[in-house]
Tab-separated table of C-alpha atoms and ligand atoms in Angstrom:
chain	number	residue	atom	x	y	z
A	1	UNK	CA	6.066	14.678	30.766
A	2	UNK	CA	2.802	12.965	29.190
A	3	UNK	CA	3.617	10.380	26.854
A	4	UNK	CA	3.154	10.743	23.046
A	5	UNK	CA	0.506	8.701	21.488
A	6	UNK	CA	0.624	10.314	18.311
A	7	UNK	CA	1.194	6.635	16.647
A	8	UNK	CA	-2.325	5.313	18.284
A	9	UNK	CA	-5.455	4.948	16.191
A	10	UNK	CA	-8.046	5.432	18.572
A	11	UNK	CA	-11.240	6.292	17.432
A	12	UNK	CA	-9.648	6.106	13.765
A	13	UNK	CA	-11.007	4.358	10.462
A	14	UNK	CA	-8.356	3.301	8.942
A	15	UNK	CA	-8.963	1.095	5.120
A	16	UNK	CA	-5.919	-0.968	4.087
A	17	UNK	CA	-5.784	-2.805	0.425
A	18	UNK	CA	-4.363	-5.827	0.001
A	19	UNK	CA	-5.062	-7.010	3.704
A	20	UNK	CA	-5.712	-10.507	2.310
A	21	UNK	CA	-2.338	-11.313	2.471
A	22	UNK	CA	1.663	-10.111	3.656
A	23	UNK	CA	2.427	-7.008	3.769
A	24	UNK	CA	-1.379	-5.292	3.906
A	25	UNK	CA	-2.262	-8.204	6.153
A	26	UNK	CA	0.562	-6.885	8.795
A	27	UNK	CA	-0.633	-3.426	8.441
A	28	UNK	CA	-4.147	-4.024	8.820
A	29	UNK	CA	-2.984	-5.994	12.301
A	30	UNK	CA	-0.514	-3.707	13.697
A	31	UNK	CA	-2.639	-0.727	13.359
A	32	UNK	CA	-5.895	-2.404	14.376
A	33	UNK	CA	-3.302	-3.509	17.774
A	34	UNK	CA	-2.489	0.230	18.035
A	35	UNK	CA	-6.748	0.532	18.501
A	36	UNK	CA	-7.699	1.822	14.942
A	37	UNK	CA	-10.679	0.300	13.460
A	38	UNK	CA	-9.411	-1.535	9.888
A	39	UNK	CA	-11.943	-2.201	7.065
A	40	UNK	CA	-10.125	-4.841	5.408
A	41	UNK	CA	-10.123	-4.767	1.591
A	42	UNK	CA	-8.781	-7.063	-1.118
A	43	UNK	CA	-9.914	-9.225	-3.970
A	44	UNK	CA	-9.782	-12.357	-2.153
A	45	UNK	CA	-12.650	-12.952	-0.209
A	46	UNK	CA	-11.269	-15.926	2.297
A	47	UNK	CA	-8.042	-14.101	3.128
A	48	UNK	CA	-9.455	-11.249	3.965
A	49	UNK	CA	-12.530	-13.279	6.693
A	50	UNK	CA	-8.958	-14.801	8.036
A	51	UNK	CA	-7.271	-11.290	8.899
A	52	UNK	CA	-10.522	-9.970	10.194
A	53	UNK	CA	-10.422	-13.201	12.706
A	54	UNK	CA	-7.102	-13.057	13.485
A	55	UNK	CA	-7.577	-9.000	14.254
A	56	UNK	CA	-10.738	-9.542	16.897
A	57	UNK	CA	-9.149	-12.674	18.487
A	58	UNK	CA	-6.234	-10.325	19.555
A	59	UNK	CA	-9.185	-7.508	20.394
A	60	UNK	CA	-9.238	-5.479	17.451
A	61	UNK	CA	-11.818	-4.072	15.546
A	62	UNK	CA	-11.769	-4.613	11.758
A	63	UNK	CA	-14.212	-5.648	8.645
A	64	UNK	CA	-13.918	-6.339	5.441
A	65	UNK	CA	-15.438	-5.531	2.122
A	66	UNK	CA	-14.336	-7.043	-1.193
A	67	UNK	CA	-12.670	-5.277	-3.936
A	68	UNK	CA	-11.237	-4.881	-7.313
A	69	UNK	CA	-8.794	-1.857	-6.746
A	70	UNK	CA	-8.298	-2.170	-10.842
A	71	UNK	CA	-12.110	-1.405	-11.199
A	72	UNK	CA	-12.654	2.202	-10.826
A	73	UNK	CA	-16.390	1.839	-10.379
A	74	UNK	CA	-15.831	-0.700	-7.787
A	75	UNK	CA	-13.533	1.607	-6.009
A	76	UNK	CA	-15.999	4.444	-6.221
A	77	UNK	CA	-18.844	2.104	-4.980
A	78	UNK	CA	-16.924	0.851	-1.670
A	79	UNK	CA	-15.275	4.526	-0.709
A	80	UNK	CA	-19.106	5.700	-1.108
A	81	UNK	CA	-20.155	2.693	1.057
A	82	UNK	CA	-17.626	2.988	3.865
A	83	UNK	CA	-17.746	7.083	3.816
A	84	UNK	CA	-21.814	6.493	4.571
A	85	UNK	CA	-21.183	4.018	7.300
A	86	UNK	CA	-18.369	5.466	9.408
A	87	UNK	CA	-18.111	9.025	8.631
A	88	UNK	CA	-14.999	9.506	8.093
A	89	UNK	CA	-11.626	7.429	6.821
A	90	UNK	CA	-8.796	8.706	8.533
A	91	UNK	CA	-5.967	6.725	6.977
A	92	UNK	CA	-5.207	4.997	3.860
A	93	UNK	CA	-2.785	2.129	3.503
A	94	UNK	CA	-2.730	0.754	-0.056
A	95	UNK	CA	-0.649	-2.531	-0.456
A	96	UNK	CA	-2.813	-4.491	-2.980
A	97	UNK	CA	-0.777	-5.292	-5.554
A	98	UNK	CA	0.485	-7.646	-8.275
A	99	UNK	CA	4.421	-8.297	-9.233
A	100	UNK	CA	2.998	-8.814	-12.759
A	101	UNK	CA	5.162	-10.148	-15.616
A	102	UNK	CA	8.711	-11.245	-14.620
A	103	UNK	CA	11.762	-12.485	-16.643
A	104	UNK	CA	10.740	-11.471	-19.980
A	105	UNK	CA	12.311	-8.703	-21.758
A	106	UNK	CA	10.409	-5.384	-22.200
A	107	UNK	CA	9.743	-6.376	-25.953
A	108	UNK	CA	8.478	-10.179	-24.751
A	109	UNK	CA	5.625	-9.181	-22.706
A	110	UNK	CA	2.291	-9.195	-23.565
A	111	UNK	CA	0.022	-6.078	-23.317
A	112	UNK	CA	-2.668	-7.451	-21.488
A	113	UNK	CA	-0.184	-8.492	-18.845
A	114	UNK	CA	1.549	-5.494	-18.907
A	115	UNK	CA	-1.689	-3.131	-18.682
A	116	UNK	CA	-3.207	-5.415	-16.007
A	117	UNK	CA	0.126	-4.599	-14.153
A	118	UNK	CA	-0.399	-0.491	-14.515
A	119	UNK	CA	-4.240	-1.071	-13.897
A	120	UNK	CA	-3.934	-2.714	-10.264
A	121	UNK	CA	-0.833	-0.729	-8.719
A	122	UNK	CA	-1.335	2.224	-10.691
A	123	UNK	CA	-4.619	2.864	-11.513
A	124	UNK	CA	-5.944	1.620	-8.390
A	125	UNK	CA	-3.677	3.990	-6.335
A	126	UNK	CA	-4.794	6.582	-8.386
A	127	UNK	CA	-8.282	6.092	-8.016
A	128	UNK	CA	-8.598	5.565	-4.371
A	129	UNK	CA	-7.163	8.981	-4.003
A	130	UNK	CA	-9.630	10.885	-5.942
A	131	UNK	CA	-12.377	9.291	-3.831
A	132	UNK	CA	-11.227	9.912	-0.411
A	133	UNK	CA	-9.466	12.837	-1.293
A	134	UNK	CA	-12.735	14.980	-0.923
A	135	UNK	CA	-13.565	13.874	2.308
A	136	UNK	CA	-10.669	13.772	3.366
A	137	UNK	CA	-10.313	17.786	2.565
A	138	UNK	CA	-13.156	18.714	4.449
A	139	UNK	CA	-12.285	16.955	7.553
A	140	UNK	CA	-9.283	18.916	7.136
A	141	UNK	CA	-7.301	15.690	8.125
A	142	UNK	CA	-5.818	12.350	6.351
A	143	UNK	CA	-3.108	9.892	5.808
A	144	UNK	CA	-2.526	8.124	2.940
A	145	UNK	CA	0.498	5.869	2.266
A	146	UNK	CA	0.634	3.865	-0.891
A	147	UNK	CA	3.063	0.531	-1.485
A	148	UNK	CA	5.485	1.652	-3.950
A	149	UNK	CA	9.145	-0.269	-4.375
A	150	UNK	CA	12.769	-0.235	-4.629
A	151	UNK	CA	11.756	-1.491	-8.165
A	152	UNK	CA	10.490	1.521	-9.166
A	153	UNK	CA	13.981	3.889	-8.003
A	154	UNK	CA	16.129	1.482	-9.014
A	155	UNK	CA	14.173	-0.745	-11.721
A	156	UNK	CA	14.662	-4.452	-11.629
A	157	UNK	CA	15.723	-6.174	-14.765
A	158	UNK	CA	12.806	-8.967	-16.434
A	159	UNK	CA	10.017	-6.655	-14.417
A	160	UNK	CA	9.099	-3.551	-16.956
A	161	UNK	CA	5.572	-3.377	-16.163
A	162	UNK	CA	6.636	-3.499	-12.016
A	163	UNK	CA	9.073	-1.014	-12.292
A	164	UNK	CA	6.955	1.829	-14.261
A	165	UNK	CA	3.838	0.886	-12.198
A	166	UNK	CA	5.915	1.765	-9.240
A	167	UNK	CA	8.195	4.700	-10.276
A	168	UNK	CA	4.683	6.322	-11.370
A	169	UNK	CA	3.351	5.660	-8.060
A	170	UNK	CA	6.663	7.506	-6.572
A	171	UNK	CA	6.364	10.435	-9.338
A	172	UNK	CA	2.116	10.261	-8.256
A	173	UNK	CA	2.453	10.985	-4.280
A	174	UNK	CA	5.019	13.429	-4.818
A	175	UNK	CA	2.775	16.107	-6.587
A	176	UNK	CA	-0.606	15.520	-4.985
A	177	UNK	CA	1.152	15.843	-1.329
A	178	UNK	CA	1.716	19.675	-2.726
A	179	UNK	CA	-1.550	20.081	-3.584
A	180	UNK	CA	-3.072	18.661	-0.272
A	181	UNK	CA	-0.370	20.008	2.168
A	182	UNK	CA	-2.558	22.795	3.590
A	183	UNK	CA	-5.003	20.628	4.291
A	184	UNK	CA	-3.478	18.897	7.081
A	185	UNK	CA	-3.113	15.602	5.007
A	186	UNK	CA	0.087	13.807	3.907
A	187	UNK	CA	0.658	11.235	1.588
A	188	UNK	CA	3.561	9.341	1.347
A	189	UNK	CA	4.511	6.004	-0.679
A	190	UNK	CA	6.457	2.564	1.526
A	191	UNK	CA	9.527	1.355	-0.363
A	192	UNK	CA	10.713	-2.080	-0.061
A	193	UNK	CA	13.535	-4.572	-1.318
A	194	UNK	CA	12.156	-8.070	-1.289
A	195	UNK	CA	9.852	-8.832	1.532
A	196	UNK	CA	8.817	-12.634	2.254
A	197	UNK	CA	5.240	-12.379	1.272
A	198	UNK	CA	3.860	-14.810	-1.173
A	199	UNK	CA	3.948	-12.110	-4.426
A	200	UNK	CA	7.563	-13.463	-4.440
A	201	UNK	CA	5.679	-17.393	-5.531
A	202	UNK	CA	5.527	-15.248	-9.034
A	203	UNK	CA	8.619	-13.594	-9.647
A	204	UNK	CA	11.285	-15.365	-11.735
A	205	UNK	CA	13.737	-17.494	-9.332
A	206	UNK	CA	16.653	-15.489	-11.201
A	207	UNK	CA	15.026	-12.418	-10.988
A	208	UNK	CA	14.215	-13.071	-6.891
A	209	UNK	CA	18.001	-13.812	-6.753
A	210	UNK	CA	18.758	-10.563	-8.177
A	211	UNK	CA	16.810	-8.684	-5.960
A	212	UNK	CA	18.081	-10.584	-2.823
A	213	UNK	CA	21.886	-10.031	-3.542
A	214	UNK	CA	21.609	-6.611	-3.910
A	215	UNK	CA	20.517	-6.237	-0.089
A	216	UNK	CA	23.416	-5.307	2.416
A	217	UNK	CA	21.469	-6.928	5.018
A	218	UNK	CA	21.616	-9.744	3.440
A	219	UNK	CA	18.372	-11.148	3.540
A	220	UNK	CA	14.908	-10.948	2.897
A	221	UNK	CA	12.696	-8.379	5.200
A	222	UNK	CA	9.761	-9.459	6.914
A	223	UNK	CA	6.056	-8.176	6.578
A	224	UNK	CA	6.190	-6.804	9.723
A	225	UNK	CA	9.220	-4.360	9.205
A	226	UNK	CA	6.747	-3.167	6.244
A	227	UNK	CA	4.025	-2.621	8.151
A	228	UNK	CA	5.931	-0.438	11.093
A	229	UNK	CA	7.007	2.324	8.208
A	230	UNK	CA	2.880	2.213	7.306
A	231	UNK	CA	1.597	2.444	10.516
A	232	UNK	CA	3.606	5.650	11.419
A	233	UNK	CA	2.884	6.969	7.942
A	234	UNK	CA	-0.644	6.417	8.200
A	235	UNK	CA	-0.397	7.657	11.870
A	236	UNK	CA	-0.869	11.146	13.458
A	237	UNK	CA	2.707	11.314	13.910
A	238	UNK	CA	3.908	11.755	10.552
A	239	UNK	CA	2.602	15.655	10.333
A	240	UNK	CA	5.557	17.146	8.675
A	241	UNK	CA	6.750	14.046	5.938
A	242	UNK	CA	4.643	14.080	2.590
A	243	UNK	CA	5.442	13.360	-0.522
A	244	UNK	CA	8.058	11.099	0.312
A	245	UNK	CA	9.223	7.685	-0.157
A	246	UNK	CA	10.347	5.468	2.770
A	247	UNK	CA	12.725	3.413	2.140
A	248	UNK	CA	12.491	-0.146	3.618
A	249	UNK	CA	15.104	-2.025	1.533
A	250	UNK	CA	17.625	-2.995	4.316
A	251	UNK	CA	20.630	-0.736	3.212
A	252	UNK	CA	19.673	-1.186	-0.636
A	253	UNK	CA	18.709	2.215	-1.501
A	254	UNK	CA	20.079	4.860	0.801
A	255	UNK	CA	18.462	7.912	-1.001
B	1	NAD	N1	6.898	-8.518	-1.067
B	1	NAD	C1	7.793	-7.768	-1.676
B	1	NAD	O1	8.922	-8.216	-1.912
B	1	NAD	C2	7.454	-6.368	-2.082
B	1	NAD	C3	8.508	-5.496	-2.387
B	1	NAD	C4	8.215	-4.199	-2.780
B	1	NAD	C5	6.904	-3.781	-2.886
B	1	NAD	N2	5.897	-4.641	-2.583
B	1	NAD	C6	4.527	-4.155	-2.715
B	1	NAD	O2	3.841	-4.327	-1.499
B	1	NAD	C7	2.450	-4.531	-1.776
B	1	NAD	C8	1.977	-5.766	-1.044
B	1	NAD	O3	2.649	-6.886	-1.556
B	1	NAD	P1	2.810	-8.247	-0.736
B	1	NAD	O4	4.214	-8.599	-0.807
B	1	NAD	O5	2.117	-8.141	0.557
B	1	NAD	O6	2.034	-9.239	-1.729
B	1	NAD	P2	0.897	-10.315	-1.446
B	1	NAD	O7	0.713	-11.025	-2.732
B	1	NAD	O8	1.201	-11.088	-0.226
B	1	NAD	O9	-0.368	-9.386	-1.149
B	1	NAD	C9	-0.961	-8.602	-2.148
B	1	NAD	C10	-2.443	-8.579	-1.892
B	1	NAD	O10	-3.035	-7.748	-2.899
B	1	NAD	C11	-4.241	-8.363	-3.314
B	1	NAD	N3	-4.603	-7.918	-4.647
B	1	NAD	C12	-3.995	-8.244	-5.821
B	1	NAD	N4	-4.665	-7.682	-6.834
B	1	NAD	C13	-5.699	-6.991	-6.295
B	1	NAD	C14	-6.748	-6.219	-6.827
B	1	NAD	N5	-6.882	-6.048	-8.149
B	1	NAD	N6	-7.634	-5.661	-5.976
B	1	NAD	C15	-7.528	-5.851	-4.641
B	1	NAD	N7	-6.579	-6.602	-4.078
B	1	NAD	C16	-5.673	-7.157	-4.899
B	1	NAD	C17	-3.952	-9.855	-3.265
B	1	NAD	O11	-5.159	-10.605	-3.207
B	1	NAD	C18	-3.101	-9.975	-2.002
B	1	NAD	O12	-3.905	-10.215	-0.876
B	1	NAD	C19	2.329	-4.613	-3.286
B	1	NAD	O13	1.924	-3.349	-3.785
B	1	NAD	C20	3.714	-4.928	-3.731
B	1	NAD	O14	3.969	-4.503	-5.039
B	1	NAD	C21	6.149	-5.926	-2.181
């Protein structure tokens, strides 16, 4: 029997957000190790030259463009720009994101904070759908996972703007995969408990506590058990799963 390679990205394009840093930053490896070719994105310009490095000194193939996922014209601009170079985007995997305000009570946190929260892991998801969704369509093929989180099922206390950023994000890939299951594109959303990645440098050291006792595993996951849910979401393989939320949360959530 010929072996499956369903989970290889061979003659793929495959963009990941918030490659930069943890969790997009194992993504963007392991798939570019599986052979897809990973355009890089994130806001921060010198993290994102180190992953692309790191990715061709192991033989990969990956770029990198810069971006604002919480600017909608700068997400239009750089889907445009990478659609004109390579053709087609195959897969999506969309990990930029920010923790946001932690250990304040819903009625202590400021707007701005709060919207700048919704903007980047809301808005951002949001908008890089609508511009690859198109394409995507008319290839008749696509894979698009988003970061979500065990805050937004469960809801972590001190973390409003987290939790309904995330829970929208869950609510978010369960319509659209209706609307593009025909298609032959799925879309799915990556849910984990706390991950050692440095978004945790942010979060409140009570509120990190929290988080970490409520694991049955009992302790922290690592990037790289992040990334192996992504790359078979964002993979051939997952055919028949859309709309759903993978949980990655050792033991925390098992719904
Ligand atoms: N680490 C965890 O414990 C954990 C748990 C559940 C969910 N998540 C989610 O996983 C995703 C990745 O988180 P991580 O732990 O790797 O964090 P991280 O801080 O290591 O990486 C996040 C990356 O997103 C980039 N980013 C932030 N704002 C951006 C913007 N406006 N535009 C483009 N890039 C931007 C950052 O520069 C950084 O490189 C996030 O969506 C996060 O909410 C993380």
């Amino acid at each position: 029997m010929a072996a499956s390679n369903l989970t290889n990205f061979a003659g793929q394009v495959v963009l990941v957000t918030g490659a930069a840093s943890g969790i997009g930053k194992a993504a963007a490896e392991l798939i570019a190790q599986r052979g897809g070719k990973v355009i890089c994105l994130d806001l921060n310009e010198d993290g994102l030259k180190i992953t692309v490095a790191q990715i061709e000194q192991a033989g990969g193939s990956a770029g990198y463009k810069v971006l604002d996922v919480s600017s909608q014209s700068g997400v239009k601009k750089v889907v445009a720009e990478i659609l004109a170079e390579h053709g087609q985007v195959h897969a999506l995997a969309n990990s930029a994101g920010i923790s946001g305000p932690t250990g304040k009570p819903v009625e202590e946190v400021e707007w701005a904070a709060f919207q700048k929260t919704i903007e980047i892991n809301l808005y951002g998801t949001i908008w890089l759908t609508q511009e690859l969704m198109p394409s995507m369509k008319e290839h008749k093929y696509g894979r698009i996972v988003h970061l979500a989180s065990i805050a937004g099922k469960e809801g972590n206390p001190g973390m409003s703007a987290y939790n309904a950023s995330k829970a929208a994000v869950i609510g978010f890939v369960k319509g659209v995969a209706k609307e593009c299951a025909t298609f032959g594109i799925t879309i799915n959303a990556v849910a984990p408990a706390v991950i050692r990645t440095p978004i945790n440098e942010t979060v409140a050291p009570d509120v990190q506590a929290y988080m970490v006792s409520k694991i049955p595993v009992g302790r922290l996951g690592e990037p790289n058990e992040v990334a192996e849910i992504i790359a078979f979401a964002a993979s051939q393989a997952c055919s028949f799963t859309t709309g759903f939320t993978f949980d990655v949360s050792g033991g925390r959530a098992t719904y």
